[in-house]
């Protein structure tokens, strides 16, 4: 009898997002249609709400499905959306950065962001951030003055996507 009561109590207890398993975090990423990562990268580069709405609608549907499967509450669902947006945008930006001759790992290292780093919360990209990246580029032999405006836009978008991803991940822990 006490086992049944315990099981009922456990079943009625809301689940929290304590240290989500990697496969749970990857749910929406794995279910995403091909090319969504590039579209989400565009959302950070263009900031055009009308143009970005279709990609964000697809992302919302994916997140809603995965959040329901994981019993996420509204606050956790919102954080999960932010995590997936940042993660997929990073995936879409990575190849573009490489095409500009800018390794994404260099940005992560220069700002101590990305997997395994401090990932201090960031609300905006500062001139100090860009100066650290310019110095890191110079140390690798790439003249920062030769980085195109597109390249600097990609760097800024990478920083924003990374901050979004890790800020949301903290909210899920």
PDB file of N, CA, C and O in Angstrom, residues 83-142:
ATOM      1  N   UNK A  83      18.167  27.671 -25.876  1.00  0.00           N
ATOM      2  CA  UNK A  83      19.317  26.773 -26.022  1.00  0.00           C
ATOM      3  C   UNK A  83      19.411  26.253 -27.456  1.00  0.00           C
ATOM      4  O   UNK A  83      20.468  26.316 -28.083  1.00  0.00           O
ATOM      5  N   UNK A  84      18.295  25.751 -27.979  1.00  0.00           N
ATOM      6  CA  UNK A  84      18.311  25.161 -29.318  1.00  0.00           C
ATOM      7  C   UNK A  84      18.587  26.230 -30.374  1.00  0.00           C
ATOM      8  O   UNK A  84      19.346  25.992 -31.311  1.00  0.00           O
ATOM      9  N   UNK A  85      18.008  27.413 -30.211  1.00  0.00           N
ATOM     10  CA  UNK A  85      18.265  28.503 -31.149  1.00  0.00           C
ATOM     11  C   UNK A  85      19.760  28.821 -31.186  1.00  0.00           C
ATOM     12  O   UNK A  85      20.369  28.897 -32.261  1.00  0.00           O
ATOM     13  N   UNK A  86      20.368  28.992 -30.020  1.00  0.00           N
ATOM     14  CA  UNK A  86      21.796  29.295 -29.970  1.00  0.00           C
ATOM     15  C   UNK A  86      22.650  28.175 -30.531  1.00  0.00           C
ATOM     16  O   UNK A  86      23.575  28.415 -31.313  1.00  0.00           O
ATOM     17  N   UNK A  87      22.314  26.953 -30.166  1.00  0.00           N
ATOM     18  CA  UNK A  87      23.111  25.810 -30.623  1.00  0.00           C
ATOM     19  C   UNK A  87      23.025  25.635 -32.135  1.00  0.00           C
ATOM     20  O   UNK A  87      24.035  25.445 -32.809  1.00  0.00           O
ATOM     21  N   UNK A  88      21.813  25.704 -32.672  1.00  0.00           N
ATOM     22  CA  UNK A  88      21.667  25.504 -34.112  1.00  0.00           C
ATOM     23  C   UNK A  88      22.227  26.687 -34.899  1.00  0.00           C
ATOM     24  O   UNK A  88      22.798  26.495 -35.981  1.00  0.00           O
ATOM     25  N   UNK A  89      22.090  27.895 -34.378  1.00  0.00           N
ATOM     26  CA  UNK A  89      22.666  29.058 -35.059  1.00  0.00           C
ATOM     27  C   UNK A  89      24.188  28.921 -35.115  1.00  0.00           C
ATOM     28  O   UNK A  89      24.805  29.215 -36.147  1.00  0.00           O
ATOM     29  N   UNK A  90      24.787  28.450 -34.024  1.00  0.00           N
ATOM     30  CA  UNK A  90      26.237  28.210 -34.028  1.00  0.00           C
ATOM     31  C   UNK A  90      26.613  27.207 -35.123  1.00  0.00           C
ATOM     32  O   UNK A  90      27.589  27.405 -35.846  1.00  0.00           O
ATOM     33  N   UNK A  91      25.812  26.145 -35.233  1.00  0.00           N
ATOM     34  CA  UNK A  91      26.082  25.147 -36.279  1.00  0.00           C
ATOM     35  C   UNK A  91      26.036  25.796 -37.663  1.00  0.00           C
ATOM     36  O   UNK A  91      26.869  25.513 -38.522  1.00  0.00           O
ATOM     37  N   UNK A  92      25.053  26.670 -37.872  1.00  0.00           N
ATOM     38  CA  UNK A  92      24.920  27.329 -39.163  1.00  0.00           C
ATOM     39  C   UNK A  92      25.983  28.376 -39.426  1.00  0.00           C
ATOM     40  O   UNK A  92      26.317  28.661 -40.583  1.00  0.00           O
ATOM     41  N   UNK A  93      26.518  28.970 -38.382  1.00  0.00           N
ATOM     42  CA  UNK A  93      27.539  30.016 -38.537  1.00  0.00           C
ATOM     43  C   UNK A  93      28.946  29.450 -38.709  1.00  0.00           C
ATOM     44  O   UNK A  93      29.814  30.105 -39.302  1.00  0.00           O
ATOM     45  N   UNK A  94      29.186  28.257 -38.214  1.00  0.00           N
ATOM     46  CA  UNK A  94      30.529  27.694 -38.197  1.00  0.00           C
ATOM     47  C   UNK A  94      31.160  27.630 -39.589  1.00  0.00           C
ATOM     48  O   UNK A  94      32.283  28.104 -39.796  1.00  0.00           O
ATOM     49  N   UNK A  95      30.440  27.078 -40.556  1.00  0.00           N
ATOM     50  CA  UNK A  95      30.990  26.958 -41.915  1.00  0.00           C
ATOM     51  C   UNK A  95      31.210  28.326 -42.551  1.00  0.00           C
ATOM     52  O   UNK A  95      32.181  28.532 -43.293  1.00  0.00           O
ATOM     53  N   UNK A  96      30.350  29.263 -42.250  1.00  0.00           N
ATOM     54  CA  UNK A  96      30.491  30.615 -42.803  1.00  0.00           C
ATOM     55  C   UNK A  96      31.740  31.293 -42.246  1.00  0.00           C
ATOM     56  O   UNK A  96      32.443  32.006 -42.961  1.00  0.00           O
ATOM     57  N   UNK A  97      31.985  31.087 -40.961  1.00  0.00           N
ATOM     58  CA  UNK A  97      33.204  31.639 -40.368  1.00  0.00           C
ATOM     59  C   UNK A  97      34.439  31.027 -41.013  1.00  0.00           C
ATOM     60  O   UNK A  97      35.391  31.738 -41.347  1.00  0.00           O
ATOM     61  N   UNK A  98      34.417  29.705 -41.203  1.00  0.00           N
ATOM     62  CA  UNK A  98      35.563  29.032 -41.841  1.00  0.00           C
ATOM     63  C   UNK A  98      35.804  29.586 -43.239  1.00  0.00           C
ATOM     64  O   UNK A  98      36.950  29.773 -43.652  1.00  0.00           O
ATOM     65  N   UNK A  99      34.718  29.839 -43.979  1.00  0.00           N
ATOM     66  CA  UNK A  99      34.858  30.388 -45.330  1.00  0.00           C
ATOM     67  C   UNK A  99      35.508  31.771 -45.314  1.00  0.00           C
ATOM     68  O   UNK A  99      36.165  32.163 -46.280  1.00  0.00           O
ATOM     69  N   UNK A 100      35.347  32.486 -44.216  1.00  0.00           N
ATOM     70  CA  UNK A 100      35.975  33.807 -44.054  1.00  0.00           C
ATOM     71  C   UNK A 100      37.389  33.683 -43.471  1.00  0.00           C
ATOM     72  O   UNK A 100      38.041  34.695 -43.223  1.00  0.00           O
ATOM     73  N   UNK A 101      37.834  32.450 -43.210  1.00  0.00           N
ATOM     74  CA  UNK A 101      39.161  32.239 -42.641  1.00  0.00           C
ATOM     75  C   UNK A 101      39.240  32.502 -41.153  1.00  0.00           C
ATOM     76  O   UNK A 101      40.306  32.808 -40.616  1.00  0.00           O
ATOM     77  N   UNK A 102      38.085  32.401 -40.472  1.00  0.00           N
ATOM     78  CA  UNK A 102      38.026  32.669 -39.035  1.00  0.00           C
ATOM     79  C   UNK A 102      37.554  31.404 -38.330  1.00  0.00           C
ATOM     80  O   UNK A 102      36.372  31.047 -38.417  1.00  0.00           O
ATOM     81  N   UNK A 103      38.443  30.703 -37.637  1.00  0.00           N
ATOM     82  CA  UNK A 103      38.006  29.505 -36.922  1.00  0.00           C
ATOM     83  C   UNK A 103      37.147  29.866 -35.714  1.00  0.00           C
ATOM     84  O   UNK A 103      37.516  30.736 -34.915  1.00  0.00           O
ATOM     85  N   UNK A 104      36.002  29.222 -35.587  1.00  0.00           N
ATOM     86  CA  UNK A 104      35.109  29.519 -34.465  1.00  0.00           C
ATOM     87  C   UNK A 104      35.787  29.227 -33.128  1.00  0.00           C
ATOM     88  O   UNK A 104      35.537  29.923 -32.142  1.00  0.00           O
ATOM     89  N   UNK A 105      36.661  28.247 -33.100  1.00  0.00           N
ATOM     90  CA  UNK A 105      37.387  27.929 -31.873  1.00  0.00           C
ATOM     91  C   UNK A 105      38.249  29.084 -31.394  1.00  0.00           C
ATOM     92  O   UNK A 105      38.459  29.270 -30.192  1.00  0.00           O
ATOM     93  N   UNK A 106      38.756  29.882 -32.327  1.00  0.00           N
ATOM     94  CA  UNK A 106      39.553  31.049 -31.966  1.00  0.00           C
ATOM     95  C   UNK A 106      38.695  32.050 -31.199  1.00  0.00           C
ATOM     96  O   UNK A 106      39.136  32.620 -30.201  1.00  0.00           O
ATOM     97  N   UNK A 107      37.449  32.243 -31.635  1.00  0.00           N
ATOM     98  CA  UNK A 107      36.534  33.168 -30.950  1.00  0.00           C
ATOM     99  C   UNK A 107      36.238  32.640 -29.548  1.00  0.00           C
ATOM    100  O   UNK A 107      36.314  33.384 -28.565  1.00  0.00           O
ATOM    101  N   UNK A 108      35.905  31.353 -29.481  1.00  0.00           N
ATOM    102  CA  UNK A 108      35.599  30.743 -28.180  1.00  0.00           C
ATOM    103  C   UNK A 108      36.770  30.888 -27.209  1.00  0.00           C
ATOM    104  O   UNK A 108      36.588  31.253 -26.052  1.00  0.00           O
ATOM    105  N   UNK A 109      37.965  30.618 -27.701  1.00  0.00           N
ATOM    106  CA  UNK A 109      39.147  30.692 -26.833  1.00  0.00           C
ATOM    107  C   UNK A 109      39.426  32.132 -26.408  1.00  0.00           C
ATOM    108  O   UNK A 109      39.710  32.390 -25.234  1.00  0.00           O
ATOM    109  N   UNK A 110      39.332  33.063 -27.341  1.00  0.00           N
ATOM    110  CA  UNK A 110      39.634  34.467 -27.031  1.00  0.00           C
ATOM    111  C   UNK A 110      38.685  35.027 -25.977  1.00  0.00           C
ATOM    112  O   UNK A 110      39.082  35.845 -25.156  1.00  0.00           O
ATOM    113  N   UNK A 111      37.431  34.576 -25.985  1.00  0.00           N
ATOM    114  CA  UNK A 111      36.434  35.112 -25.059  1.00  0.00           C
ATOM    115  C   UNK A 111      36.080  34.152 -23.929  1.00  0.00           C
ATOM    116  O   UNK A 111      35.203  34.450 -23.118  1.00  0.00           O
ATOM    117  N   UNK A 112      36.769  32.996 -23.893  1.00  0.00           N
ATOM    118  CA  UNK A 112      36.512  31.972 -22.871  1.00  0.00           C
ATOM    119  C   UNK A 112      35.042  31.546 -22.894  1.00  0.00           C
ATOM    120  O   UNK A 112      34.386  31.412 -21.865  1.00  0.00           O
ATOM    121  N   UNK A 113      34.530  31.350 -24.115  1.00  0.00           N
ATOM    122  CA  UNK A 113      33.160  30.882 -24.299  1.00  0.00           C
ATOM    123  C   UNK A 113      33.177  29.568 -25.057  1.00  0.00           C
ATOM    124  O   UNK A 113      34.196  29.169 -25.596  1.00  0.00           O
ATOM    125  N   UNK A 114      32.050  28.907 -25.076  1.00  0.00           N
ATOM    126  CA  UNK A 114      31.933  27.645 -25.783  1.00  0.00           C
ATOM    127  C   UNK A 114      32.050  26.482 -24.817  1.00  0.00           C
ATOM    128  O   UNK A 114      32.233  26.662 -23.607  1.00  0.00           O
ATOM    129  N   UNK A 115      31.934  25.278 -25.352  1.00  0.00           N
ATOM    130  CA  UNK A 115      31.987  24.080 -24.505  1.00  0.00           C
ATOM    131  C   UNK A 115      33.274  24.016 -23.682  1.00  0.00           C
ATOM    132  O   UNK A 115      34.365  24.222 -24.196  1.00  0.00           O
ATOM    133  N   UNK A 116      33.124  23.797 -22.387  1.00  0.00           N
ATOM    134  CA  UNK A 116      34.265  23.641 -21.497  1.00  0.00           C
ATOM    135  C   UNK A 116      34.892  24.940 -21.016  1.00  0.00           C
ATOM    136  O   UNK A 116      35.917  24.921 -20.349  1.00  0.00           O
ATOM    137  N   UNK A 117      34.306  26.078 -21.336  1.00  0.00           N
ATOM    138  CA  UNK A 117      34.869  27.362 -20.931  1.00  0.00           C
ATOM    139  C   UNK A 117      33.978  28.056 -19.906  1.00  0.00           C
ATOM    140  O   UNK A 117      32.936  27.531 -19.530  1.00  0.00           O
ATOM    141  N   UNK A 118      34.364  29.250 -19.472  1.00  0.00           N
ATOM    142  CA  UNK A 118      33.647  29.963 -18.407  1.00  0.00           C
ATOM    143  C   UNK A 118      32.226  30.364 -18.807  1.00  0.00           C
ATOM    144  O   UNK A 118      31.313  30.308 -17.999  1.00  0.00           O
ATOM    145  N   UNK A 119      32.041  30.784 -20.064  1.00  0.00           N
ATOM    146  CA  UNK A 119      30.717  31.167 -20.567  1.00  0.00           C
ATOM    147  C   UNK A 119      30.019  32.161 -19.654  1.00  0.00           C
ATOM    148  O   UNK A 119      28.886  31.945 -19.227  1.00  0.00           O
ATOM    149  N   UNK A 120      30.700  33.252 -19.374  1.00  0.00           N
ATOM    150  CA  UNK A 120      30.076  34.286 -18.565  1.00  0.00           C
ATOM    151  C   UNK A 120      28.859  34.824 -19.305  1.00  0.00           C
ATOM    152  O   UNK A 120      28.890  34.977 -20.522  1.00  0.00           O
ATOM    153  N   UNK A 121      27.795  35.120 -18.578  1.00  0.00           N
ATOM    154  CA  UNK A 121      26.601  35.640 -19.244  1.00  0.00           C
ATOM    155  C   UNK A 121      26.933  36.915 -20.024  1.00  0.00           C
ATOM    156  O   UNK A 121      27.693  37.748 -19.565  1.00  0.00           O
ATOM    157  N   UNK A 122      26.383  37.020 -21.210  1.00  0.00           N
ATOM    158  CA  UNK A 122      26.661  38.177 -22.054  1.00  0.00           C
ATOM    159  C   UNK A 122      25.339  38.759 -22.542  1.00  0.00           C
ATOM    160  O   UNK A 122      24.511  38.037 -23.071  1.00  0.00           O
ATOM    161  N   UNK A 123      25.165  40.050 -22.338  1.00  0.00           N
ATOM    162  CA  UNK A 123      23.957  40.687 -22.828  1.00  0.00           C
ATOM    163  C   UNK A 123      24.217  41.419 -24.138  1.00  0.00           C
ATOM    164  O   UNK A 123      23.293  41.707 -24.877  1.00  0.00           O
ATOM    165  N   UNK A 124      25.475  41.697 -24.417  1.00  0.00           N
ATOM    166  CA  UNK A 124      25.827  42.358 -25.676  1.00  0.00           C
ATOM    167  C   UNK A 124      27.291  42.105 -25.996  1.00  0.00           C
ATOM    168  O   UNK A 124      28.071  41.761 -25.123  1.00  0.00           O
ATOM    169  N   UNK A 125      27.619  42.281 -27.259  1.00  0.00           N
ATOM    170  CA  UNK A 125      29.002  42.162 -27.701  1.00  0.00           C
ATOM    171  C   UNK A 125      29.645  43.531 -27.510  1.00  0.00           C
ATOM    172  O   UNK A 125      29.114  44.542 -27.958  1.00  0.00           O
ATOM    173  N   UNK A 126      30.791  43.551 -26.821  1.00  0.00           N
ATOM    174  CA  UNK A 126      31.452  44.822 -26.524  1.00  0.00           C
ATOM    175  C   UNK A 126      32.654  45.050 -27.441  1.00  0.00           C
ATOM    176  O   UNK A 126      33.146  44.111 -28.080  1.00  0.00           O
ATOM    177  N   UNK A 127      33.132  46.285 -27.456  1.00  0.00           N
ATOM    178  CA  UNK A 127      34.354  46.584 -28.199  1.00  0.00           C
ATOM    179  C   UNK A 127      35.532  45.801 -27.628  1.00  0.00           C
ATOM    180  O   UNK A 127      36.423  45.386 -28.368  1.00  0.00           O
ATOM    181  N   UNK A 128      35.519  45.580 -26.308  1.00  0.00           N
ATOM    182  CA  UNK A 128      36.574  44.776 -25.692  1.00  0.00           C
ATOM    183  C   UNK A 128      36.580  43.355 -26.220  1.00  0.00           C
ATOM    184  O   UNK A 128      37.643  42.767 -26.445  1.00  0.00           O
ATOM    185  N   UNK A 129      35.387  42.782 -26.419  1.00  0.00           N
ATOM    186  CA  UNK A 129      35.285  41.435 -26.998  1.00  0.00           C
ATOM    187  C   UNK A 129      35.913  41.411 -28.386  1.00  0.00           C
ATOM    188  O   UNK A 129      36.714  40.523 -28.709  1.00  0.00           O
ATOM    189  N   UNK A 130      35.559  42.382 -29.193  1.00  0.00           N
ATOM    190  CA  UNK A 130      36.065  42.426 -30.568  1.00  0.00           C
ATOM    191  C   UNK A 130      37.572  42.683 -30.588  1.00  0.00           C
ATOM    192  O   UNK A 130      38.290  42.126 -31.425  1.00  0.00           O
ATOM    193  N   UNK A 131      38.060  43.470 -29.641  1.00  0.00           N
ATOM    194  CA  UNK A 131      39.507  43.714 -29.543  1.00  0.00           C
ATOM    195  C   UNK A 131      40.244  42.417 -29.182  1.00  0.00           C
ATOM    196  O   UNK A 131      41.294  42.118 -29.751  1.00  0.00           O
ATOM    197  N   UNK A 132      39.681  41.635 -28.249  1.00  0.00           N
ATOM    198  CA  UNK A 132      40.313  40.352 -27.893  1.00  0.00           C
ATOM    199  C   UNK A 132      40.356  39.411 -29.094  1.00  0.00           C
ATOM    200  O   UNK A 132      41.337  38.702 -29.310  1.00  0.00           O
ATOM    201  N   UNK A 133      39.299  39.420 -29.885  1.00  0.00           N
ATOM    202  CA  UNK A 133      39.272  38.569 -31.078  1.00  0.00           C
ATOM    203  C   UNK A 133      40.277  39.081 -32.103  1.00  0.00           C
ATOM    204  O   UNK A 133      40.992  38.289 -32.723  1.00  0.00           O
ATOM    205  N   UNK A 134      40.358  40.386 -32.274  1.00  0.00           N
ATOM    206  CA  UNK A 134      41.343  40.960 -33.199  1.00  0.00           C
ATOM    207  C   UNK A 134      42.757  40.571 -32.777  1.00  0.00           C
ATOM    208  O   UNK A 134      43.591  40.196 -33.616  1.00  0.00           O
ATOM    209  N   UNK A 135      43.033  40.637 -31.488  1.00  0.00           N
ATOM    210  CA  UNK A 135      44.356  40.239 -30.989  1.00  0.00           C
ATOM    211  C   UNK A 135      44.610  38.755 -31.240  1.00  0.00           C
ATOM    212  O   UNK A 135      45.714  38.374 -31.637  1.00  0.00           O
ATOM    213  N   UNK A 136      43.601  37.920 -31.014  1.00  0.00           N
ATOM    214  CA  UNK A 136      43.749  36.481 -31.247  1.00  0.00           C
ATOM    215  C   UNK A 136      43.986  36.200 -32.729  1.00  0.00           C
ATOM    216  O   UNK A 136      44.805  35.337 -33.083  1.00  0.00           O
ATOM    217  N   UNK A 137      43.286  36.922 -33.598  1.00  0.00           N
ATOM    218  CA  UNK A 137      43.518  36.762 -35.039  1.00  0.00           C
ATOM    219  C   UNK A 137      44.947  37.136 -35.388  1.00  0.00           C
ATOM    220  O   UNK A 137      45.633  36.419 -36.131  1.00  0.00           O
ATOM    221  N   UNK A 138      45.419  38.258 -34.858  1.00  0.00           N
ATOM    222  CA  UNK A 138      46.777  38.723 -35.142  1.00  0.00           C
ATOM    223  C   UNK A 138      47.810  37.703 -34.669  1.00  0.00           C
ATOM    224  O   UNK A 138      48.807  37.463 -35.352  1.00  0.00           O
ATOM    225  N   UNK A 139      47.547  37.096 -33.509  1.00  0.00           N
ATOM    226  CA  UNK A 139      48.477  36.083 -32.981  1.00  0.00           C
ATOM    227  C   UNK A 139      48.574  34.857 -33.889  1.00  0.00           C
ATOM    228  O   UNK A 139      49.593  34.174 -33.888  1.00  0.00           O
ATOM    229  N   UNK A 140      47.522  34.588 -34.652  1.00  0.00           N
ATOM    230  CA  UNK A 140      47.547  33.440 -35.565  1.00  0.00           C
ATOM    231  C   UNK A 140      48.044  33.827 -36.954  1.00  0.00           C
ATOM    232  O   UNK A 140      48.084  32.995 -37.854  1.00  0.00           O
ATOM    233  N   UNK A 141      48.404  35.109 -37.132  1.00  0.00           N
ATOM    234  CA  UNK A 141      48.934  35.562 -38.413  1.00  0.00           C
ATOM    235  C   UNK A 141      47.889  36.133 -39.355  1.00  0.00           C
ATOM    236  O   UNK A 141      48.208  36.458 -40.496  1.00  0.00           O
ATOM    237  N   UNK A 142      46.656  36.255 -38.910  1.00  0.00           N
ATOM    238  CA  UNK A 142      45.610  36.845 -39.760  1.00  0.00           C
ATOM    239  C   UNK A 142      45.449  38.314 -39.375  1.00  0.00           C
ATOM    240  O   UNK A 142      45.180  38.632 -38.227  1.00  0.00           O
TER     241      UNK A 142
END
